CSV table of N, CA and C in Angstrom, one decimal:
chain,number,residue,atom,x,y,z
A,246,MET,N,-21.5,52.0,253.1
A,246,MET,CA,-22.6,51.6,252.0
A,246,MET,C,-23.7,50.5,252.6
A,247,ASN,N,-24.5,50.5,250.9
A,247,ASN,CA,-25.4,49.5,251.8
A,247,ASN,C,-24.6,48.0,250.5
A,248,ASN,N,-26.1,47.2,251.2
A,248,ASN,CA,-25.1,45.4,250.1
A,248,ASN,C,-26.0,45.1,249.0
A,249,LYS,N,-26.3,46.7,248.0
A,249,LYS,CA,-26.7,46.4,247.2
A,249,LYS,C,-25.7,46.3,245.8
A,250,LYS,N,-25.9,45.3,245.1
A,250,LYS,CA,-25.5,45.5,243.4
A,250,LYS,C,-24.9,46.5,242.8
A,251,ASN,N,-24.1,47.1,242.3
A,251,ASN,CA,-23.8,48.0,240.9
A,251,ASN,C,-24.2,47.5,239.5
A,252,LEU,N,-25.6,48.3,239.4
A,252,LEU,CA,-25.8,47.5,238.2
A,252,LEU,C,-24.9,48.5,236.2
A,253,TRP,N,-24.7,48.5,235.2
A,253,TRP,CA,-24.3,49.5,234.6
A,253,TRP,C,-24.9,49.3,233.8
A,254,ALA,N,-25.5,50.0,233.2
A,254,ALA,CA,-26.6,49.3,231.8
A,254,ALA,C,-26.7,50.4,230.8
A,255,SER,N,-24.7,51.1,230.1
A,255,SER,CA,-24.8,52.1,229.3
A,255,SER,C,-24.1,50.8,228.2
A,256,PRO,N,-24.4,51.3,227.4
A,256,PRO,CA,-23.7,50.5,226.2
A,256,PRO,C,-22.0,50.6,226.0
A,257,HIS,N,-21.6,51.8,226.6
A,257,HIS,CA,-20.1,51.6,226.8
A,257,HIS,C,-19.9,51.5,227.6
A,258,SER,N,-18.7,50.7,227.5
A,258,SER,CA,-17.7,50.2,228.4
A,258,SER,C,-17.7,50.8,229.9
A,259,PRO,N,-17.1,50.8,231.2
A,259,PRO,CA,-16.4,51.4,232.5
A,259,PRO,C,-14.9,51.5,232.2
A,260,THR,N,-14.6,53.1,232.8
A,260,THR,CA,-13.6,52.6,233.0
A,260,THR,C,-12.9,52.0,233.7
A,261,SER,N,-11.6,52.1,234.4
A,261,SER,CA,-11.1,51.2,235.5
A,261,SER,C,-11.0,52.4,236.3
A,262,GLU,N,-11.3,53.4,236.5
A,262,GLU,CA,-11.7,54.4,237.4
A,262,GLU,C,-13.1,54.7,237.8
A,263,GLN,N,-14.1,53.7,237.3
A,263,GLN,CA,-15.5,53.4,237.2
A,263,GLN,C,-15.6,52.9,237.9
A,264,ILE,N,-15.5,51.8,237.7
A,264,ILE,CA,-14.9,50.3,238.0
A,264,ILE,C,-14.8,50.2,239.4
A,265,SER,N,-14.0,50.8,240.5
A,265,SER,CA,-12.7,51.0,240.5
A,265,SER,C,-14.6,51.7,242.1
A,266,GLU,N,-14.7,52.8,241.8
A,266,GLU,CA,-15.1,53.9,242.3
A,266,GLU,C,-16.7,52.8,242.8
A,267,ALA,N,-17.0,51.9,242.0
A,267,ALA,CA,-18.7,52.1,242.1
A,267,ALA,C,-18.2,50.8,243.1
A,268,CYS,N,-17.5,50.5,243.2
A,268,CYS,CA,-16.6,48.9,244.0
A,268,CYS,C,-16.6,47.2,243.4
A,269,GLY,N,-17.6,47.4,241.9
A,269,GLY,CA,-17.1,46.6,241.3
A,269,GLY,C,-18.6,46.7,240.4
A,270,LEU,N,-18.8,46.6,239.2
A,270,LEU,CA,-20.2,46.2,238.5
A,270,LEU,C,-20.9,44.8,237.9
A,271,VAL,N,-21.8,44.5,237.7
A,271,VAL,CA,-22.8,43.9,236.9
A,271,VAL,C,-23.1,44.4,235.6
A,272,PHE,N,-23.0,43.8,234.2
A,272,PHE,CA,-23.4,43.9,233.3
A,272,PHE,C,-25.1,43.7,232.9
A,273,LEU,N,-26.1,44.5,232.7
A,273,LEU,CA,-26.9,44.9,232.1
A,273,LEU,C,-27.2,43.2,230.9
A,274,LYS,N,-25.5,44.4,230.2
A,274,LYS,CA,-25.7,43.1,228.9
A,274,LYS,C,-25.7,42.1,229.2
A,275,ASP,N,-25.1,41.1,230.3
A,275,ASP,CA,-24.9,40.2,230.6
A,275,ASP,C,-26.1,39.6,231.1
A,276,ILE,N,-26.8,40.1,231.9
A,276,ILE,CA,-27.8,39.6,233.1
A,276,ILE,C,-29.1,39.9,232.0
A,277,ASN,N,-29.6,40.7,231.2
A,277,ASN,CA,-30.4,41.3,230.5
A,277,ASN,C,-30.6,41.0,229.7
A,278,PRO,N,-29.6,40.5,228.3
A,278,PRO,CA,-29.6,41.4,227.3
A,278,PRO,C,-31.4,42.4,226.6
A,279,ALA,N,-31.7,41.8,226.4
A,279,ALA,CA,-33.6,42.8,225.5
A,279,ALA,C,-33.2,43.4,226.4
A,280,LEU,N,-33.4,43.7,227.6
A,280,LEU,CA,-33.8,45.0,228.1
A,280,LEU,C,-33.0,46.3,227.9
A,281,GLN,N,-31.6,45.3,228.1
A,281,GLN,CA,-30.5,46.2,227.5
A,281,GLN,C,-30.4,47.3,226.2
A,282,GLU,N,-31.2,46.4,225.7
A,282,GLU,CA,-30.7,46.5,223.7
A,282,GLU,C,-32.1,47.6,224.0
A,283,ARG,N,-33.5,47.6,224.7
A,283,ARG,CA,-34.0,48.1,224.7
A,283,ARG,C,-34.1,49.7,225.2
A,284,LEU,N,-33.6,49.6,225.8
A,284,LEU,CA,-33.0,50.7,226.3
A,284,LEU,C,-31.6,52.6,225.1
A,285,GLU,N,-31.5,51.1,224.9
A,285,GLU,CA,-30.4,51.6,223.8
A,285,GLU,C,-30.9,51.7,222.6
A,286,ASN,N,-32.7,51.8,222.2
A,286,ASN,CA,-33.1,52.2,221.0
A,286,ASN,C,-34.9,52.6,221.6
A,287,SER,N,-34.3,54.0,222.8
A,287,SER,CA,-35.3,53.9,223.5
A,287,SER,C,-36.4,54.0,222.6
A,288,PRO,N,-38.2,53.9,223.3
A,288,PRO,CA,-39.6,54.4,222.3
A,288,PRO,C,-40.1,55.8,222.0
A,289,ASP,N,-40.9,55.4,221.2
A,289,ASP,CA,-40.7,57.4,221.0
A,289,ASP,C,-42.2,57.8,220.9
A,290,ASN,N,-42.6,57.2,221.9
A,290,ASN,CA,-44.2,57.4,222.9
A,290,ASN,C,-43.6,57.2,224.4
A,291,LEU,N,-44.7,58.2,224.8
A,291,LEU,CA,-45.3,58.6,226.1
A,291,LEU,C,-45.3,57.1,227.3
A,292,ASP,N,-46.1,56.9,225.9
A,292,ASP,CA,-46.6,55.3,226.7
A,292,ASP,C,-45.5,54.9,227.2
A,293,SER,N,-45.1,54.2,225.8
A,293,SER,CA,-43.7,53.4,226.0
A,293,SER,C,-42.8,53.5,226.7
A,294,LEU,N,-42.6,54.8,226.6
A,294,LEU,CA,-40.9,54.9,228.0
A,294,LEU,C,-41.2,55.3,229.0
A,295,ASN,N,-42.8,55.8,229.6
A,295,ASN,CA,-42.6,55.2,230.9
A,295,ASN,C,-43.4,53.9,231.1
A,296,GLU,N,-43.4,53.3,230.2
A,296,GLU,CA,-43.7,51.7,230.7
A,296,GLU,C,-42.0,50.9,230.5
A,297,LEU,N,-41.2,52.2,229.9
A,297,LEU,CA,-39.8,51.1,230.1
A,297,LEU,C,-39.3,51.2,231.5
A,298,ALA,N,-39.5,52.7,231.6
A,298,ALA,CA,-38.6,53.5,232.7
A,298,ALA,C,-39.7,52.5,234.0
A,299,ILE,N,-40.5,52.0,234.3
A,299,ILE,CA,-40.9,51.3,235.5
A,299,ILE,C,-40.3,49.6,235.8
A,300,GLU,N,-40.1,49.2,234.2
A,300,GLU,CA,-39.6,48.1,234.4
A,300,GLU,C,-38.4,47.6,234.7
A,301,LEU,N,-37.7,48.6,233.8
A,301,LEU,CA,-36.4,49.1,234.4
A,301,LEU,C,-35.6,49.2,235.9
A,302,LEU,N,-37.1,50.3,236.0
A,302,LEU,CA,-37.1,50.6,237.9
A,302,LEU,C,-37.6,49.1,238.3
A,303,ASN,N,-38.4,47.9,237.9
A,303,ASN,CA,-39.0,46.7,238.8
A,303,ASN,C,-37.7,45.8,238.9
A,304,PHE,N,-36.8,46.4,237.9
A,304,PHE,CA,-35.6,45.0,237.9
A,304,PHE,C,-35.1,45.6,238.7
A,305,CYS,N,-34.4,46.4,238.9
A,305,CYS,CA,-33.3,47.6,239.8
A,305,CYS,C,-33.8,47.2,241.2
A,306,LYS,N,-35.2,47.0,241.3
A,306,LYS,CA,-35.5,46.9,243.1
A,306,LYS,C,-35.7,45.5,243.1
A,307,GLU,N,-36.3,44.2,242.2
A,307,GLU,CA,-36.5,43.2,242.5
A,307,GLU,C,-35.0,42.0,242.2
A,308,SER,N,-33.8,42.9,241.9
A,308,SER,CA,-32.9,42.2,241.8
A,308,SER,C,-31.9,42.6,242.5
A,309,ASN,N,-32.3,43.9,243.7
A,309,ASN,CA,-31.2,44.6,244.3
A,309,ASN,C,-30.1,45.3,243.9
A,310,TYR,N,-30.4,45.9,243.0
A,310,TYR,CA,-29.4,47.0,242.9
A,310,TYR,C,-29.6,47.8,242.5
A,311,ASN,N,-28.2,49.6,242.5
A,311,ASN,CA,-27.9,50.2,241.9
A,311,ASN,C,-27.9,50.4,240.3
A,312,LEU,N,-28.6,51.9,240.4
A,312,LEU,CA,-28.4,51.3,238.4
A,312,LEU,C,-27.1,52.7,238.6
A,313,TYR,N,-26.2,52.4,237.2
A,313,TYR,CA,-25.5,53.5,236.9
A,313,TYR,C,-25.2,53.5,235.2
A,314,GLN,N,-25.4,54.6,235.4
A,314,GLN,CA,-25.3,55.0,234.0
A,314,GLN,C,-25.8,54.4,232.9
A,315,PRO,N,-27.6,55.0,233.8
A,315,PRO,CA,-28.5,53.9,232.1
A,315,PRO,C,-28.6,54.3,230.6
A,316,ALA,N,-29.0,53.7,229.6
A,316,ALA,CA,-28.8,53.7,228.7
A,316,ALA,C,-29.8,54.3,227.7
A,317,GLY,N,-29.8,54.5,226.8
A,317,GLY,CA,-31.7,55.7,226.5
A,317,GLY,C,-31.2,57.3,226.2
A,318,ASN,N,-32.5,57.5,225.3
A,318,ASN,CA,-32.5,58.6,224.6
A,318,ASN,C,-32.4,60.0,225.8
A,319,PRO,N,-33.1,61.4,225.7
A,319,PRO,CA,-33.1,62.6,227.0
A,319,PRO,C,-34.8,61.4,227.0
A,320,SER,N,-35.6,61.8,226.4
A,320,SER,CA,-36.6,61.7,226.9
A,320,SER,C,-36.8,60.6,227.9
A,321,PHE,N,-36.5,59.3,227.5
A,321,PHE,CA,-35.9,58.3,228.5
A,321,PHE,C,-35.5,58.8,229.8
A,322,GLN,N,-34.4,59.9,229.1
A,322,GLN,CA,-34.1,59.6,230.9
A,322,GLN,C,-35.0,60.8,232.0
A,323,PHE,N,-34.8,61.4,231.3
A,323,PHE,CA,-36.4,62.8,231.7
A,323,PHE,C,-37.6,61.5,232.4
A,324,ILE,N,-38.4,60.8,231.9
A,324,ILE,CA,-39.1,59.7,232.5
A,324,ILE,C,-38.6,59.2,233.1
A,325,LEU,N,-37.9,57.8,233.3
A,325,LEU,CA,-36.5,57.5,234.2
A,325,LEU,C,-36.9,58.4,235.6
A,326,GLY,N,-35.7,59.8,235.9
A,326,GLY,CA,-35.7,60.5,236.8
A,326,GLY,C,-37.2,60.5,237.6
A,327,ALA,N,-38.4,61.3,236.3
A,327,ALA,CA,-39.4,61.3,237.0
A,327,ALA,C,-40.4,60.2,237.7
A,328,ALA,N,-40.1,59.0,237.2
A,328,ALA,CA,-41.4,57.6,237.3
A,328,ALA,C,-40.2,57.2,239.0
A,329,SER,N,-38.4,57.2,239.3
A,329,SER,CA,-37.8,57.3,239.9
A,329,SER,C,-38.1,57.4,241.6
A,330,MET,N,-38.7,58.7,241.2
A,330,MET,CA,-39.7,59.6,242.2
A,330,MET,C,-40.7,58.8,242.9
A,331,ASN,N,-41.2,58.1,242.2
A,331,ASN,CA,-42.2,57.1,242.6
A,331,ASN,C,-41.7,56.7,244.3
A,332,TYR,N,-42.7,56.3,245.4
A,332,TYR,CA,-42.6,56.6,246.1
A,332,TYR,C,-42.4,54.9,246.2
A,333,ASN,N,-42.3,54.0,245.3
A,333,ASN,CA,-41.7,52.5,245.8
A,333,ASN,C,-40.8,52.1,244.9
A,334,TYR,N,-40.4,53.5,244.5
A,334,TYR,CA,-39.1,53.7,243.4
A,334,TYR,C,-37.7,53.7,244.9
A,335,LEU,N,-37.9,55.2,245.7
A,335,LEU,CA,-36.9,55.6,246.3
A,335,LEU,C,-35.2,54.9,246.9
A,336,ASP,N,-36.0,53.5,246.9
A,336,ASP,CA,-35.1,52.9,247.3
A,336,ASP,C,-33.9,52.3,246.0
A,337,VAL,N,-34.2,52.6,245.1
A,337,VAL,CA,-33.3,52.5,243.7
A,337,VAL,C,-31.9,54.2,243.5
A,338,ASN,N,-31.2,53.7,244.0
A,338,ASN,CA,-30.2,54.8,243.2
A,338,ASN,C,-29.7,54.6,242.1
A,339,ILE,N,-30.0,56.2,241.7
A,339,ILE,CA,-29.3,55.9,240.0
A,339,ILE,C,-28.4,56.8,240.3
A,340,PHE,N,-27.2,56.5,239.2
A,340,PHE,CA,-25.5,57.3,239.7
A,340,PHE,C,-25.9,57.6,237.7
A,341,TYR,N,-24.9,59.1,237.6
A,341,TYR,CA,-24.7,59.2,236.5
A,341,TYR,C,-22.7,59.8,236.9
A,342,ALA,N,-22.2,59.8,235.5
A,342,ALA,CA,-20.9,59.8,235.4
A,342,ALA,C,-20.4,61.0,235.1
A,343,TYR,N,-20.1,62.2,236.0
A,343,TYR,CA,-19.3,63.4,235.9
A,343,TYR,C,-18.3,63.0,235.3
A,344,SER,N,-17.0,63.8,234.7
A,344,SER,CA,-16.2,63.5,233.5
A,344,SER,C,-15.4,64.9,233.2
A,345,GLU,N,-14.5,65.6,233.1
A,345,GLU,CA,-13.7,67.0,232.9
A,345,GLU,C,-12.5,66.6,231.8
A,346,ARG,N,-12.6,67.3,231.3
A,346,ARG,CA,-12.3,67.4,229.1
A,346,ARG,C,-11.2,68.0,229.6
A,347,VAL,N,-9.9,66.5,229.4
A,347,VAL,CA,-8.9,67.1,228.9
A,347,VAL,C,-8.3,66.6,227.4
A,348,SER,N,-7.8,68.5,227.4
A,348,SER,CA,-7.2,68.4,225.7
A,348,SER,C,-5.8,68.6,225.8
A,349,GLN,N,-5.1,68.5,225.2
A,349,GLN,CA,-3.8,68.1,224.0
A,349,GLN,C,-3.6,68.4,223.1
A,350,ASP,N,-2.6,69.6,222.6
A,350,ASP,CA,-2.0,69.8,221.2
A,350,ASP,C,-1.2,69.2,220.6
A,351,VAL,N,-1.5,67.8,219.7
A,351,VAL,CA,-0.5,67.3,219.4
A,351,VAL,C,-0.5,67.3,217.9
A,352,ALA,N,1.7,67.5,217.7
A,352,ALA,CA,1.9,68.3,216.6
A,352,ALA,C,2.0,67.1,216.2
A,353,GLN,N,1.8,67.4,214.6
A,353,GLN,CA,1.5,66.1,213.3
A,353,GLN,C,3.6,65.9,212.5
A,354,PRO,N,3.3,64.8,211.5
A,354,PRO,CA,4.6,65.4,210.8
A,354,PRO,C,4.5,66.3,209.7
A,355,ASP,N,3.8,66.4,209.8
A,355,ASP,CA,3.2,67.4,208.3
A,355,ASP,C,3.5,68.9,209.7
A,356,GLY,N,3.6,69.4,210.2
A,356,GLY,CA,3.6,70.2,211.4
A,356,GLY,C,2.5,70.6,211.8
A,357,SER,N,1.4,70.5,211.0
A,357,SER,CA,0.8,71.1,211.4
A,357,SER,C,0.0,70.2,213.5
A,358,VAL,N,-1.0,70.8,213.8
A,358,VAL,CA,-1.5,70.1,214.8
A,358,VAL,C,-2.5,69.8,215.0
A,359,LYS,N,-2.8,68.9,216.2
A,359,LYS,CA,-4.2,68.2,216.2
A,359,LYS,C,-4.0,68.8,217.1
A,360,LYS,N,-5.9,68.5,217.8
A,360,LYS,CA,-6.3,68.2,219.1
A,360,LYS,C,-6.6,67.3,219.3
A,361,VAL,N,-6.5,66.9,221.0
A,361,VAL,CA,-6.8,65.3,220.9
A,361,VAL,C,-7.4,65.9,222.8
A,362,SER,N,-9.2,65.5,222.8
A,362,SER,CA,-9.8,65.4,223.9
A,362,SER,C,-10.2,64.2,224.9
A,363,VAL,N,-9.6,64.4,225.4
A,363,VAL,CA,-10.0,62.7,226.5
A,363,VAL,C,-11.1,63.1,227.4
A,364,PHE,N,-11.6,62.0,227.8
A,364,PHE,CA,-12.9,62.3,228.9
A,364,PHE,C,-12.3,62.1,230.5
A,365,LYS,N,-12.3,62.2,231.1
A,365,LYS,CA,-11.1,62.2,232.4
A,365,LYS,C,-12.4,61.6,233.9
A,366,HIS,N,-13.2,61.0,234.5
A,366,HIS,CA,-13.6,61.2,235.4
A,366,HIS,C,-13.5,61.3,236.6
A,367,LYS,N,-14.7,61.7,236.9
A,367,LYS,CA,-14.1,62.6,238.1
A,367,LYS,C,-14.7,61.5,239.2
A,368,LYS,N,-16.2,61.6,239.3
A,368,LYS,CA,-16.8,61.0,240.3
A,368,LYS,C,-18.2,60.2,239.2
A,369,PHE,N,-19.0,59.8,240.4
A,369,PHE,CA,-20.2,59.3,240.3
A,369,PHE,C,-21.2,60.2,240.8
A,370,ILE,N,-22.8,61.2,240.2
A,370,ILE,CA,-23.4,61.8,241.0
A,370,ILE,C,-24.7,61.0,240.6
A,371,CYS,N,-24.5,61.2,242.3
A,371,CYS,CA,-26.1,59.9,242.7
A,371,CYS,C,-27.7,61.0,242.1
A,372,ILE,N,-28.5,61.2,241.7
A,372,ILE,CA,-29.5,62.0,241.5
A,372,ILE,C,-30.1,61.5,242.6
A,373,LYS,N,-30.4,59.9,242.9
A,373,LYS,CA,-30.9,60.5,244.4
A,373,LYS,C,-30.9,59.6,245.7
């Protein structure tokens, strides 16, 4: 394993399994709340999406972070993946959670049945 810290950049809280698998996490919302807010409200044009992706990758590279579960709309995710393949960012690893949906039928007092789904963390997938 490497000596990088692991940066959680999702608006959602990680599960205990995710924290354990990542061997601990630092939260972007705690160390750079402005950047976290911009990820959560991704821009709507290509130039701004690219600038945001480069800023996030530079932040990770300069601070020696692996990036976990980055926030952002689908177009941002595409731009982030493309930008991460640039030679300058090959050492920034990006991880996304892979989960399994587990469903249960729960009987209700009125005799009806309610289906409850829980997403169980299986692993992280490193995209590069």
